Amino acid sequence: MPGASILTRRWKTLVWPNSPTAPAVPKGTNDTEPAFYIGTKRGFPTRETGSCFLVNGITVNKTIQTVESAAAGSAFLIEDVYPLIDGGRFAVKRIAGDRVEVWADIYRDGDAVIGAALLWRREQDREWQREPMAHHGNDRWSGTFTPMEPGQYFYAIEAWTDEFATWSHGVTRKQRSGADVSLDAIEGAGLLTKAHGAPQDAAAIIIRQCEDYLQSGDVGPLLATELGQAMAESQQRPDLTRSPLFPLIVDRDKARFGAWYQMMPRSQSRVPGRHGTLRDCIARVPDIAAMGFDMLYFTPIHPIGKTRRKGRNNAPVANEGDPGSPYAIGTADGGHDALHPELGTIEDFRALVATCLEYGLELALDFAVQCSPDHPWLTQHPEWFKWRPDRSVRTADGPYSDIVIPDFNSVDRAGLWNAFRDAMLFWIDHGVTIFAIDNHDTAPLPFWEWLIRDIRRRHPEVILFSKTFARPKLMKGLAKLGFAQSFSYFPWRTDRWELEQYLGELTRYPEREFYRPNLFVNSADLLPYHLQGGEMWAFKSRLALAATLSGNYGIYSGFELLEHEAIPGWEEYLDSEKYQIKQRDWDKPGNIKPYITALNRIRDENAALQQTVSLRFLGVEDGETIAFVKDAADPANTVIVVIALSRHVREFWLPLGDVTVDAGGRRHHVTGLENLLTGEQSRIEWGGIRLRIDPARDPALLFRAVA
C-alpha cells in the first residue's frame, strides 16, 4: 500500500514505541490464494463420490477430509449453493449476456462481520473477475455476474472475516451503551497498519483518517464510512475460504430460441423422379425463411451404402433405383466428411450456407455416429468394429440392419473418437455451427462428454442438439453432459394433465438449469397418432403448443401440407422419404403455411415466447383447454396462451386474478388483453375474462397482457 511504511512508523512511534514491527501478512492470505478451500485439500479441487472424495485421482475418506479441513482452521461453511447440478459435477447452462444469479448459505461461529464475493472466469483465463455478494438475512447471500461470450466458465464463492468492520460494529455498539472505547480506538488504529495492496485512493483515506485520530484522540475518524470501505478493499484476510469451482456453460442465443424446419435434401427437386440437389435446396430457402424459421435442418447428406440397402417402407431388400436410407453412411466415395455425389459438390454446399445466412437461416446437420457396411473405415480401420466368427461385420439388428455401430471401446478408441471429432470439425470449417446428434444413445457417455468439451473448447459458438428418444433419465443425463438442446416426450403428451406435468417437470429446479427442450411436433422418424387423422385443427393445435410452450420447436417437412398417411398401427410415415424420393407441391391448397408464419412472427415479436423456463399454468375449469402465462423480464413482456385440445367449440372462464405485469419496474395486476393475431383489445373484469374458441377456425388464442 502506498504510504503504508510511513503509517506503520508513525503508529509505532506514537502508540507503541517499544512494540515490534507490524506482523507480516501470512503466506496464502491474499485474494489469489485462499488460506482454506471448502471441500478441497489445499490447492487441489476435489469431487465428491458417495462417502469419499477424489483428490487428484486418489480416494480419500470423507470423514478424514473433514477433520483435516477443521484442523487447518477453516472458519467458514459455504453450503446450499444455487444454481448447482449434482453438487457441481455437471455444468449449469446460461445464454451469453444473461445475468447469472448465485445464492449460498455462508456462515461462521460468533458474530463477526463476514465479507463474501462471487468469482468467475472463462476456463482458459487465468485471472478471476469478482463481484460482491449481498447478505439477505439468515446467513443467505447472493451475487450476480454477466458473461458476455459463449464458452465454458467456472464460478466460485469466497468468504472471509471483515476484521475492521467487526471492530467498527463492536465499537459503535459500545458507544451507544455509554462505555469507554479509548482502548478499542487504539486497537482499531492498529488494524489500519495491516492494510496492504490498497488502491491509491483507498490508501490516501486510510492514512488521512489515521492521522486525524492520532492528532485528536477521538474515535470518530476511525468510524467514518469511507474508511470502512477503504479497509474492506485493503485489509488482511487470514481466514479467506473458497468453495470448489463450479462449471458453467454459456451458449449463444440460438440455443434458447429458434424455429427448426427439417427436410430431406434429396426430395427437394420439382421434377418427378429426379434426385434433389443442394441447388434445389437453395431454391427452397426463400420459402422456408418466409414462414419465419431460423434453422434449416438436414437429414444426413453423406454417401449412402449399398450393402444391405433398405427398400421402400424399410423393406429388407432394395429394388433397382431405391436410394436407401441416408442414415446408412459411407461408400467408396467417402464417409462422414463427404457429400452424397448426387447432391452436388462442396462448392454447392458453401453456396447453400451463404444463401441461408442471406435469408436469416442457419444450417443444421444430422450427425449420426454409425456407418454402412461400405464405409471406408471398415477396411482402413477394422479394429474400430466388431466382427463375427465368419469374419463378417456385426450389423445392427432388425429394422436397422443396414448400419454398423462402431466399437467405441475398441483397442484404438482414441483413433475412432478423434475421427468422429475431425468429421464434425470438417463441416464446422465449411460454415456449419449446429449439429443434431442422431442415435447417440448407442455411443458411451464418456465419448459424448469428451466430444462436447473438445468441440466447445475449439468452437464455443457451436450448438449440439441431442436428437434422441431414449429413456427419460438417459435423456437428462445426456443433457447434463453439455448438449445445448434436447428432444422431449412432447409428441406423446396430449392430455392437459400430461402436458402440465411434463412441462412442469422440465421447468422446475434443477432440470431448468441444464435441460433445454426442443418440441418437435413430428420428424422423419415419427408421425404421432394424433396427427394421423389429418384434421387441420389438430395440426394447428400441436403446432401452437410446441411454438408457445418452448423457446425451441420444430417441424418436419410435409407437416405444413398436413401429410398424415401412416403405416397401419405404427407412428411411422407410409412411403417414408427415408427410403424413397418424394416430390411435393409446396403451395398445395389446404396448407397451413400462413398459420405457421403468423405463429413465428408472434414468437419473434414477444420475448416471453423466446424462452421456456418462465412458464406457469392457469386453472381453467375446462379440461379440454390448456392455459398458461409466460414472462420475460428484459424487455418486460407477458403473454397469455389458451389452446383447445379437442375439436369441439369451447366456452370457459379464464381466471387472471393473480397474473401481474411489469410496468415501469413494478408489478401490476392485468387490466386488459391484446389479441396478438387480431389486435383486438379486451378488458379484464372480476379477475378474469370469458372466452370462446372455435378449433375449426383457430384452436389457439394468444394475448399480450396489459397493465
XYZ file of C-alpha atoms in Angstrom:
707
model
C 0.000 0.000 0.000
C 1.465 3.399 -0.915
C 2.387 5.140 2.308
C 1.974 2.022 4.448
C 5.527 2.154 5.763
C 5.027 5.786 6.839
C 1.788 4.878 8.624
C 3.462 1.949 10.377
C 6.428 4.039 11.599
C 4.097 6.783 12.788
C 1.944 4.243 14.630
C 4.941 2.595 16.362
C 6.306 5.939 17.474
C 3.101 7.459 18.804
C 1.271 4.471 20.208
C 3.553 1.536 20.897
C 7.122 2.921 20.895
C 8.617 -0.354 22.130
C 6.460 -2.711 20.039
C 7.946 -4.964 17.428
C 7.278 -4.246 13.774
C 3.767 -4.926 12.499
C 3.232 -8.611 11.823
C 3.896 -9.803 8.319
C 0.998 -10.925 6.177
C 0.810 -14.731 6.465
C 1.578 -16.573 3.275
C -1.535 -17.679 1.454
C -3.882 -14.976 2.737
C -4.080 -12.713 -0.273
C -7.018 -12.640 -2.703
C -5.498 -15.047 -5.210
C -4.517 -17.777 -2.766
C -7.132 -18.520 -0.112
C -5.961 -19.846 3.207
C -8.630 -22.545 3.098
C -10.703 -24.316 0.486
C -14.081 -25.795 1.323
C -14.140 -29.382 0.079
C -10.523 -29.472 -1.036
C -7.075 -30.300 0.129
C -5.180 -27.091 -0.271
C -4.805 -26.206 -3.924
C -6.351 -29.438 -5.241
C -10.020 -29.431 -6.301
C -11.973 -32.470 -5.228
C -15.077 -34.257 -6.445
C -17.467 -35.914 -4.031
C -18.233 -39.569 -4.711
C -20.575 -41.016 -2.128
C -18.801 -41.134 1.231
C -15.394 -40.297 -0.261
C -13.626 -37.541 -2.169
C -11.465 -37.911 -5.254
C -8.333 -35.793 -4.829
C -6.134 -35.880 -7.930
C -7.486 -39.370 -8.599
C -6.842 -40.636 -5.046
C -9.827 -41.710 -2.958
C -9.880 -40.011 0.439
C -12.304 -40.883 3.214
C -14.818 -38.063 3.649
C -14.566 -38.066 7.422
C -10.775 -37.729 7.321
C -11.084 -34.931 4.781
C -13.468 -33.040 7.062
C -11.163 -33.469 10.056
C -8.196 -32.217 8.038
C -10.153 -29.167 6.933
C -11.195 -28.404 10.503
C -7.655 -28.908 11.744
C -6.448 -26.434 9.158
C -8.685 -23.846 10.822
C -11.253 -23.037 8.140
C -13.706 -20.707 9.828
C -16.490 -20.815 7.232
C -19.090 -23.157 5.845
C -20.328 -22.426 2.313
C -23.437 -24.506 1.643
C -26.636 -24.849 -0.347
C -25.158 -23.148 -3.393
C -27.647 -22.278 -6.139
C -27.603 -22.980 -9.034
C -25.751 -26.280 -8.939
C -26.182 -29.557 -10.821
C -25.383 -32.706 -8.841
C -23.087 -30.877 -6.432
C -21.165 -29.246 -9.279
C -20.400 -32.440 -11.221
C -22.225 -31.023 -14.262
C -22.426 -27.518 -15.675
C -25.272 -25.067 -15.265
C -26.305 -23.548 -18.621
C -26.920 -19.911 -19.472
C -27.081 -17.650 -22.531
C -24.414 -15.042 -23.315
C -25.494 -11.668 -21.948
C -27.789 -13.180 -19.325
C -27.203 -12.360 -15.681
C -26.093 -15.374 -13.628
C -27.532 -15.148 -10.119
C -25.795 -17.215 -7.436
C -27.052 -17.850 -3.895
C -25.373 -19.598 -0.966
C -25.516 -20.049 2.799
C -22.283 -18.595 4.224
C -21.634 -18.591 7.945
C -19.118 -18.995 10.731
C -19.220 -19.091 14.523
C -19.673 -15.927 16.562
C -20.986 -12.555 15.448
C -18.074 -11.345 13.332
C -18.886 -9.341 10.215
C -18.481 -11.502 7.128
C -17.423 -10.483 3.640
C -18.212 -12.596 0.563
C -17.500 -12.370 -3.146
C -18.551 -14.220 -6.261
C -15.635 -15.191 -8.515
C -15.907 -16.176 -12.171
C -13.748 -16.650 -15.229
C -13.627 -18.394 -18.569
C -11.982 -21.769 -18.385
C -8.944 -20.676 -20.406
C -8.414 -17.421 -18.492
C -6.013 -17.141 -15.569
C -7.441 -14.090 -13.850
C -10.659 -14.167 -11.821
C -13.299 -11.481 -12.029
C -15.054 -10.608 -8.772
C -18.471 -9.315 -7.812
C -19.529 -8.551 -4.224
C -22.187 -10.726 -2.609
C -25.024 -9.225 -0.591
C -26.378 -10.567 2.697
C -30.145 -11.212 2.766
C -30.566 -12.405 6.356
C -30.323 -15.819 7.987
C -26.813 -16.255 6.525
C -28.166 -16.282 2.938
C -26.010 -14.420 0.403
C -26.348 -13.653 -3.296
C -24.304 -12.199 -6.107
C -24.534 -11.870 -9.881
C -22.256 -11.745 -12.883
C -22.854 -11.487 -16.623
C -20.717 -13.500 -19.082
C -20.945 -11.825 -22.478
C -19.395 -14.506 -24.701
C -20.198 -18.187 -25.321
C -17.789 -20.633 -23.750
C -17.011 -22.746 -20.713
C -16.720 -20.932 -17.401
C -16.143 -21.524 -13.708
C -17.613 -19.710 -10.740
C -16.816 -19.951 -7.035
C -17.563 -18.225 -3.741
C -15.080 -16.692 -1.308
C -15.785 -15.736 2.301
C -13.660 -14.020 4.923
C -13.929 -12.158 8.199
C -14.007 -8.399 7.784
C -11.910 -7.605 10.859
C -12.204 -3.844 10.605
C -15.982 -3.927 10.091
C -16.269 -6.321 13.030
C -14.252 -3.878 15.181
C -16.318 -0.905 13.957
C -19.602 -2.702 14.666
C -18.489 -3.552 18.205
C -17.260 -0.043 18.987
C -20.466 1.553 17.722
C -22.481 -0.756 19.945
C -20.332 0.116 22.967
C -20.664 3.830 22.293
C -24.441 3.546 22.331
C -24.287 1.947 25.762
C -22.061 4.760 27.074
C -18.995 2.535 27.605
C -15.422 3.847 27.355
C -13.967 2.988 23.897
C -10.474 4.517 24.222
C -8.718 1.145 24.223
C -10.951 -0.038 21.398
C -9.882 3.020 19.399
C -6.211 2.079 19.817
C -6.998 -1.445 18.643
C -8.866 -0.084 15.608
C -5.995 2.182 14.662
C -3.697 -0.820 14.939
C -5.803 -2.634 12.366
C -5.005 0.120 9.879
C -1.338 -0.907 9.888
C -2.334 -4.284 8.485
C -3.732 -2.801 5.288
C -1.854 -3.881 2.196
C -2.151 -3.599 -1.541
C -4.758 -0.822 -1.363
C -5.548 1.269 -4.442
C -4.127 4.764 -4.271
C -7.430 6.422 -3.317
C -8.097 3.907 -0.534
C -4.529 4.255 0.784
C -4.943 8.030 0.983
C -8.156 7.669 3.001
C -6.551 5.211 5.428
C -3.548 7.486 6.057
C -5.695 10.597 6.450
C -8.182 9.019 8.887
C -5.370 7.505 10.959
C -3.615 10.890 11.178
C -6.891 12.537 12.214
C -7.301 10.005 15.017
C -3.695 10.333 16.192
C -3.984 14.101 16.347
C -7.422 14.246 18.003
C -7.547 11.048 20.043
C -11.218 10.829 19.057
C -12.529 7.518 17.711
C -14.791 9.346 15.232
C -12.343 9.377 12.270
C -11.922 5.598 12.621
C -15.688 5.050 12.304
C -16.062 7.028 9.074
C -17.948 5.160 6.361
C -15.305 5.927 3.751
C -12.612 4.381 5.955
C -14.659 1.206 6.329
C -14.964 0.994 2.551
C -11.248 1.592 2.057
C -10.331 -1.066 4.614
C -12.732 -3.569 3.039
C -10.529 -3.403 -0.065
C -7.198 -3.435 1.740
C -7.133 -5.411 4.966
C -5.690 -8.850 5.523
C -7.949 -11.851 5.119
C -6.199 -14.600 7.086
C -9.233 -16.886 7.074
C -10.134 -16.402 3.398
C -12.074 -19.516 2.348
C -13.001 -20.549 -1.185
C -15.638 -23.016 -2.340
C -14.907 -25.585 -5.029
C -15.053 -24.400 -8.633
C -18.478 -24.885 -10.221
C -18.798 -25.314 -14.017
C -20.937 -23.106 -16.236
C -21.700 -23.414 -19.954
C -22.642 -20.214 -21.760
C -24.301 -20.599 -25.170
C -25.331 -18.098 -27.790
C -28.979 -17.084 -28.031
C -29.865 -19.652 -30.720
C -29.574 -22.344 -28.044
C -32.562 -20.822 -26.231
C -34.760 -19.656 -29.107
C -35.322 -20.949 -32.600
C -37.818 -22.455 -35.038
C -36.478 -25.526 -36.852
C -37.503 -26.812 -40.277
C -36.231 -30.323 -41.029
C -36.155 -31.697 -44.551
C -34.705 -34.430 -46.729
C -32.416 -32.696 -49.280
C -32.885 -35.353 -51.971
C -36.668 -34.695 -52.018
C -36.445 -31.022 -52.966
C -36.491 -31.423 -56.747
C -39.654 -30.257 -58.503
C -39.102 -32.778 -61.299
C -40.854 -36.122 -60.564
C -38.412 -38.985 -60.170
C -35.302 -36.804 -60.129
C -32.897 -36.823 -57.191
C -32.818 -33.428 -55.490
C -29.607 -31.444 -55.276
C -28.193 -28.771 -52.996
C -29.111 -26.253 -55.709
C -32.734 -27.409 -55.360
C -32.399 -26.821 -51.623
C -31.109 -23.311 -52.285
C -34.245 -22.630 -54.318
C -36.401 -23.579 -51.309
C -34.617 -21.317 -48.815
C -36.741 -18.181 -49.506
C -39.987 -20.095 -48.880
C -38.731 -21.579 -45.609
C -37.421 -18.195 -44.437
C -40.737 -16.555 -45.341
C -42.500 -18.901 -42.903
C -40.296 -17.479 -40.143
C -37.969 -20.407 -39.489
C -34.484 -19.798 -38.075
C -32.862 -23.193 -38.703
C -32.854 -25.299 -41.844
C -32.141 -28.806 -40.609
C -30.917 -31.547 -42.988
C -31.030 -35.289 -42.563
C -27.606 -36.863 -43.335
C -26.064 -35.707 -46.632
C -23.300 -38.309 -46.953
C -22.791 -41.164 -49.444
C -25.316 -43.983 -48.811
C -24.122 -47.580 -48.574
C -25.360 -50.295 -50.944
C -24.683 -53.402 -48.853
C -27.902 -54.380 -47.032
C -29.561 -51.269 -48.508
C -33.210 -50.906 -47.498
C -36.088 -50.632 -49.961
C -39.340 -48.665 -49.818
C -41.003 -48.632 -46.388
C -37.891 -50.212 -44.863
C -38.140 -53.367 -46.961
C -35.166 -55.650 -46.153
C -34.150 -55.833 -49.838
C -33.895 -52.789 -52.098
C -35.105 -52.752 -55.683
C -33.202 -51.238 -58.554
C -33.198 -47.455 -58.165
C -34.124 -47.394 -54.462
C -31.948 -44.650 -52.901
C -31.599 -46.295 -49.483
C -31.639 -44.679 -46.049
C -29.378 -41.629 -45.607
C -28.588 -42.915 -42.118
C -26.543 -45.786 -43.659
C -23.466 -43.608 -44.060
C -20.450 -44.353 -46.219
C -19.299 -45.815 -49.529
C -16.106 -45.838 -51.543
C -16.966 -42.180 -52.293
C -16.347 -41.313 -48.648
C -17.840 -41.248 -45.185
C -18.833 -38.643 -42.600
C -16.781 -35.871 -44.213
C -18.110 -36.453 -47.750
C -21.189 -35.355 -49.709
C -23.510 -37.777 -51.497
C -22.436 -37.341 -55.153
C -26.000 -36.779 -56.411
C -26.493 -33.851 -54.053
C -23.689 -31.840 -55.622
C -20.260 -30.527 -54.745
C -18.677 -28.892 -51.737
C -18.898 -25.595 -53.644
C -22.665 -26.106 -53.845
C -22.669 -26.692 -50.108
C -20.838 -23.430 -49.450
C -23.341 -21.628 -51.688
C -26.182 -23.157 -49.644
C -24.655 -21.952 -46.364
C -24.237 -18.453 -47.799
C -27.831 -18.373 -49.062
C -29.144 -19.469 -45.682
C -27.250 -16.661 -43.949
C -28.546 -14.175 -46.513
C -32.123 -15.114 -45.557
C -31.502 -15.210 -41.804
C -31.291 -19.004 -41.533
C -28.609 -21.244 -40.085
C -27.941 -24.692 -41.499
C -28.069 -27.627 -39.072
C -26.793 -31.090 -39.985
C -27.706 -34.511 -38.667
C -24.564 -36.140 -37.273
C -25.015 -39.886 -36.898
C -22.251 -41.967 -35.269
C -22.894 -45.058 -37.380
C -21.719 -46.472 -40.680
C -22.929 -48.545 -43.570
C -21.060 -51.818 -44.213
C -19.423 -49.997 -47.165
C -17.902 -47.184 -45.105
C -14.161 -46.705 -45.846
C -13.351 -47.065 -42.155
C -14.217 -50.792 -42.214
C -11.256 -51.502 -44.460
C -8.992 -48.722 -43.221
C -9.594 -49.370 -39.509
C -11.119 -52.818 -38.980
C -10.150 -52.586 -35.289
C -12.881 -49.947 -34.857
C -15.639 -52.546 -35.423
C -16.936 -55.809 -34.045
C -16.586 -58.905 -36.228
C -18.467 -62.197 -36.169
C -16.868 -65.684 -36.242
C -17.393 -65.877 -40.032
C -15.405 -62.630 -40.383
C -18.471 -60.605 -41.315
C -19.009 -57.292 -39.566
C -21.625 -57.180 -36.838
C -24.519 -55.008 -38.053
C -27.400 -53.574 -36.045
C -30.476 -55.715 -35.535
C -33.945 -55.705 -37.063
C -35.028 -52.580 -38.934
C -31.509 -51.113 -38.763
C -29.604 -53.979 -40.368
C -28.188 -51.596 -42.997
C -25.952 -49.889 -40.437
C -22.906 -50.826 -38.356
C -22.294 -49.419 -34.879
C -18.575 -48.766 -34.291
C -16.912 -50.225 -31.212
C -16.313 -47.112 -29.101
C -14.314 -49.186 -26.617
C -12.003 -50.729 -29.194
C -8.253 -51.038 -28.692
C -7.904 -47.858 -30.771
C -10.808 -45.953 -29.327
C -8.759 -42.723 -29.334
C -8.396 -43.015 -33.099
C -12.135 -43.653 -33.571
C -13.163 -40.821 -31.249
C -10.815 -38.400 -32.998
C -12.128 -39.471 -36.408
C -15.713 -38.534 -35.490
C -14.471 -35.286 -33.942
C -12.474 -34.455 -37.083
C -15.511 -35.122 -39.282
C -17.514 -32.594 -37.264
C -14.667 -30.094 -37.478
C -14.689 -30.543 -41.276
C -18.277 -29.312 -41.507
C -17.623 -26.532 -38.989
C -14.840 -25.338 -41.280
C -17.459 -25.182 -44.056
C -19.805 -22.957 -42.093
C -21.960 -25.338 -40.019
C -22.425 -24.335 -36.387
C -25.403 -26.532 -35.415
C -25.450 -30.333 -35.263
C -28.318 -32.652 -34.369
C -26.763 -35.807 -32.949
C -28.730 -38.846 -34.078
C -28.857 -42.266 -32.384
C -26.237 -41.187 -29.883
C -27.563 -43.483 -27.196
C -25.535 -46.196 -28.994
C -22.265 -44.459 -28.043
C -20.902 -44.377 -24.469
C -21.479 -41.366 -22.263
C -17.727 -40.664 -21.820
C -17.447 -40.231 -25.600
C -20.133 -37.551 -25.649
C -18.696 -35.738 -22.651
C -15.284 -35.691 -24.325
C -16.632 -34.657 -27.751
C -18.779 -31.838 -26.381
C -15.918 -30.396 -24.328
C -13.458 -30.670 -27.189
C -15.760 -29.013 -29.723
C -16.822 -26.289 -27.299
C -13.219 -25.549 -26.413
C -12.414 -25.005 -30.089
C -15.740 -23.518 -31.200
C -17.902 -22.181 -28.348
C -20.435 -20.913 -30.891
C -21.373 -24.473 -31.947
C -24.747 -25.809 -30.761
C -25.140 -29.563 -30.265
C -28.712 -30.846 -30.235
C -29.383 -34.189 -28.528
C -31.804 -35.732 -31.011
C -32.832 -38.983 -29.373
C -35.926 -40.592 -27.931
C -34.368 -42.643 -25.156
C -35.235 -43.408 -21.570
C -36.098 -40.192 -19.685
C -33.159 -40.406 -17.291
C -30.732 -41.121 -20.112
C -32.061 -38.093 -22.000
C -31.479 -35.952 -18.915
C -28.041 -37.480 -18.410
C -27.046 -36.576 -21.962
C -28.269 -33.025 -21.392
C -26.122 -32.807 -18.255
C -23.073 -33.765 -20.287
C -23.448 -30.497 -22.187
C -25.874 -30.830 -25.107
C -27.312 -27.351 -25.675
C -30.777 -28.686 -26.599
C -32.642 -31.969 -26.251
C -35.580 -33.761 -27.841
C -38.505 -34.303 -25.495
C -41.520 -36.531 -24.904
C -43.831 -33.767 -26.138
C -45.084 -35.846 -29.136
C -46.611 -38.327 -26.667
C -48.054 -35.777 -24.231
C -51.564 -34.967 -25.430
C -53.882 -34.637 -22.428
C -53.844 -31.466 -20.396
C -52.601 -33.153 -17.217
C -49.783 -34.820 -19.159
C -48.636 -31.540 -20.688
C -48.807 -29.658 -17.402
C -46.971 -32.386 -15.514
C -44.253 -32.845 -18.128
C -43.542 -29.162 -18.821
C -43.742 -28.514 -15.085
C -41.016 -31.114 -14.628
C -38.757 -29.571 -17.293
C -39.141 -26.032 -15.967
C -38.510 -26.706 -12.281
C -35.152 -26.718 -10.490
C -32.745 -28.304 -11.278
C -33.969 -29.523 -14.693
C -34.388 -25.990 -15.994
C -30.695 -25.330 -15.337
C -29.449 -27.968 -17.802
C -32.316 -29.288 -19.984
C -33.499 -27.130 -22.897
C -36.345 -28.997 -24.607
C -36.863 -28.692 -28.356
C -40.520 -29.561 -29.012
C -40.643 -31.195 -32.439
C -44.227 -31.953 -33.458
C -43.152 -34.638 -35.959
C -39.926 -35.879 -37.525
C -38.608 -38.096 -40.298
C -38.944 -40.985 -37.832
C -42.231 -40.025 -36.208
C -45.842 -39.403 -37.228
C -47.736 -39.248 -33.903
C -51.120 -40.964 -33.725
C -52.950 -37.697 -33.019
C -51.877 -36.334 -36.441
C -52.808 -39.452 -38.431
C -56.420 -38.286 -38.851
C -55.230 -35.339 -40.937
C -57.508 -32.861 -39.121
C -56.358 -29.296 -39.607
C -57.347 -28.237 -36.067
C -55.085 -30.969 -34.616
C -52.094 -29.854 -36.710
C -52.662 -26.230 -35.670
C -53.174 -27.130 -32.006
C -49.983 -29.181 -31.779
C -48.046 -26.512 -33.660
C -49.301 -23.768 -31.323
C -48.479 -25.852 -28.249
C -44.922 -26.527 -29.412
C -44.287 -22.954 -30.564
C -45.522 -21.322 -27.342
C -44.603 -23.785 -24.594
C -40.927 -23.850 -25.560
C -38.414 -21.385 -26.916
C -37.303 -24.088 -29.374
C -39.625 -26.116 -31.565
C -39.529 -27.783 -34.967
C -41.483 -29.445 -37.752
C -40.545 -31.980 -40.385
C -41.299 -31.018 -43.994
C -44.757 -32.067 -45.129
C -46.302 -31.008 -41.833
C -47.361 -27.729 -43.442
C -49.207 -29.791 -46.089
C -50.979 -31.889 -43.398
C -49.270 -35.105 -44.536
C -50.643 -37.873 -42.348
C -50.616 -41.245 -44.140
C -49.139 -43.779 -41.688
C -48.148 -47.418 -41.721
C -51.171 -49.035 -40.016
C -50.557 -49.466 -36.309
C -47.278 -47.546 -36.378
C -46.197 -43.963 -35.699
C -44.266 -44.029 -38.966
C -44.990 -42.393 -42.318
C -46.245 -44.633 -45.088
C -43.907 -44.345 -48.079
C -41.434 -42.533 -45.838
C -38.881 -40.495 -47.699
C -36.212 -42.092 -45.521
C -36.358 -44.881 -48.132
C -37.536 -43.120 -51.288
C -37.509 -39.785 -53.071
C -40.592 -37.565 -52.899
C -41.751 -34.540 -54.838
C -44.335 -32.111 -53.448
C -46.323 -29.066 -54.396
C -45.282 -26.775 -51.553
C -48.215 -24.425 -52.253
C -50.805 -27.187 -52.369
C -54.325 -25.958 -51.448
C -55.260 -26.607 -47.818
C -51.750 -25.974 -46.455
C -51.235 -24.147 -43.143
C -48.204 -22.100 -44.153
C -49.929 -18.772 -43.312
C -50.724 -20.082 -39.826
C -47.111 -21.174 -39.271
C -45.911 -17.778 -40.498
C -48.213 -15.923 -38.100
C -47.082 -18.001 -35.097
C -43.407 -17.469 -35.884
C -43.999 -13.733 -36.284
C -45.670 -13.563 -32.865
C -42.745 -15.503 -31.344
C -40.263 -13.059 -32.862
C -42.190 -10.058 -31.520
C -42.669 -11.306 -27.945
C -39.682 -12.023 -25.716
C -41.863 -14.045 -23.337
C -42.211 -16.739 -26.028
C -38.473 -16.852 -26.687
C -37.703 -18.871 -23.565
C -39.025 -21.910 -21.712
C -38.278 -21.583 -18.004
C -40.749 -18.801 -17.093
C -43.929 -20.829 -17.575
C -46.963 -21.034 -15.287
C -50.200 -22.898 -15.993
C -53.569 -21.300 -15.250
C -56.503 -23.086 -13.646
C -59.087 -23.245 -16.430
C -62.046 -25.417 -15.406
C -62.489 -26.794 -18.944
C -60.400 -29.995 -19.026
C -60.119 -29.900 -22.844
C -58.420 -26.495 -22.749
C -54.942 -25.617 -21.529
C -53.887 -22.102 -20.497
C -50.576 -20.696 -19.339
C -48.679 -17.447 -18.857
C -45.069 -16.697 -19.830
C -42.988 -13.740 -18.658
C -39.874 -12.049 -19.967
C -38.017 -9.542 -17.821
C -35.956 -7.791 -20.480
C -37.813 -6.347 -22.233
C -40.856 -6.636 -19.979
C -43.381 -8.794 -21.785
C -46.156 -11.078 -20.528
C -48.039 -13.407 -22.870
C -51.108 -15.491 -22.031
C -51.840 -18.515 -24.206
C -55.034 -20.589 -24.376
C -55.201 -23.685 -26.629
C -58.010 -26.157 -27.314
C -57.063 -29.844 -27.036
C -60.125 -31.207 -28.842
C -62.107 -30.353 -31.977
C -65.231 -29.039 -30.199
C -66.106 -25.373 -29.676
C -65.134 -24.304 -26.153
C -66.562 -21.579 -23.899
C -64.993 -21.018 -20.490
C -63.845 -18.548 -17.834
C -60.117 -17.685 -17.789
C -59.020 -16.646 -14.255
C -56.356 -13.927 -14.241
C -56.631 -12.536 -10.720
C -53.088 -13.491 -9.704
C -51.397 -12.614 -13.003
C -49.257 -9.483 -12.857
C -47.409 -7.440 -15.464
C -44.225 -5.399 -15.213
C -44.916 -1.715 -15.837
C -42.311 0.898 -15.024
C -40.282 -1.566 -12.972
C -43.236 -2.523 -10.747
C -45.710 -5.397 -10.928
C -49.364 -4.560 -11.569
C -52.454 -6.714 -11.977
C -53.577 -7.353 -15.545
C -56.313 -4.948 -16.657
C -56.628 -5.940 -20.302
C -55.622 -8.359 -23.061
C -54.456 -7.639 -26.595
C -55.101 -10.420 -29.124
C -51.746 -10.939 -30.864
C -53.354 -12.195 -34.078
C -56.173 -9.691 -34.497
C -55.058 -6.737 -32.349
C -58.448 -6.748 -30.583
C -58.422 -5.310 -27.046
C -60.416 -6.892 -24.183
C -60.909 -5.592 -20.650
C -60.431 -7.756 -17.544
C -63.333 -7.658 -15.090
C -63.899 -9.582 -11.878
C -60.400 -11.051 -12.078
C -60.797 -12.819 -15.414
C -62.453 -12.995 -18.807
C -64.929 -15.252 -20.630
C -63.504 -16.718 -23.843
C -64.695 -18.782 -26.777
C -62.511 -20.989 -29.006
C -63.622 -22.486 -32.302
C -60.860 -25.015 -33.165
C -62.102 -25.319 -36.747
C -61.113 -21.674 -37.196
C -58.182 -21.432 -34.787
C -57.568 -23.655 -31.746
C -55.280 -21.106 -30.060
C -55.751 -17.684 -28.506
C -52.608 -15.638 -27.854
C -52.739 -12.443 -25.804
C -50.325 -9.815 -24.590
C -51.187 -8.822 -21.026
C -51.743 -5.114 -20.399
C -51.348 -3.425 -17.002
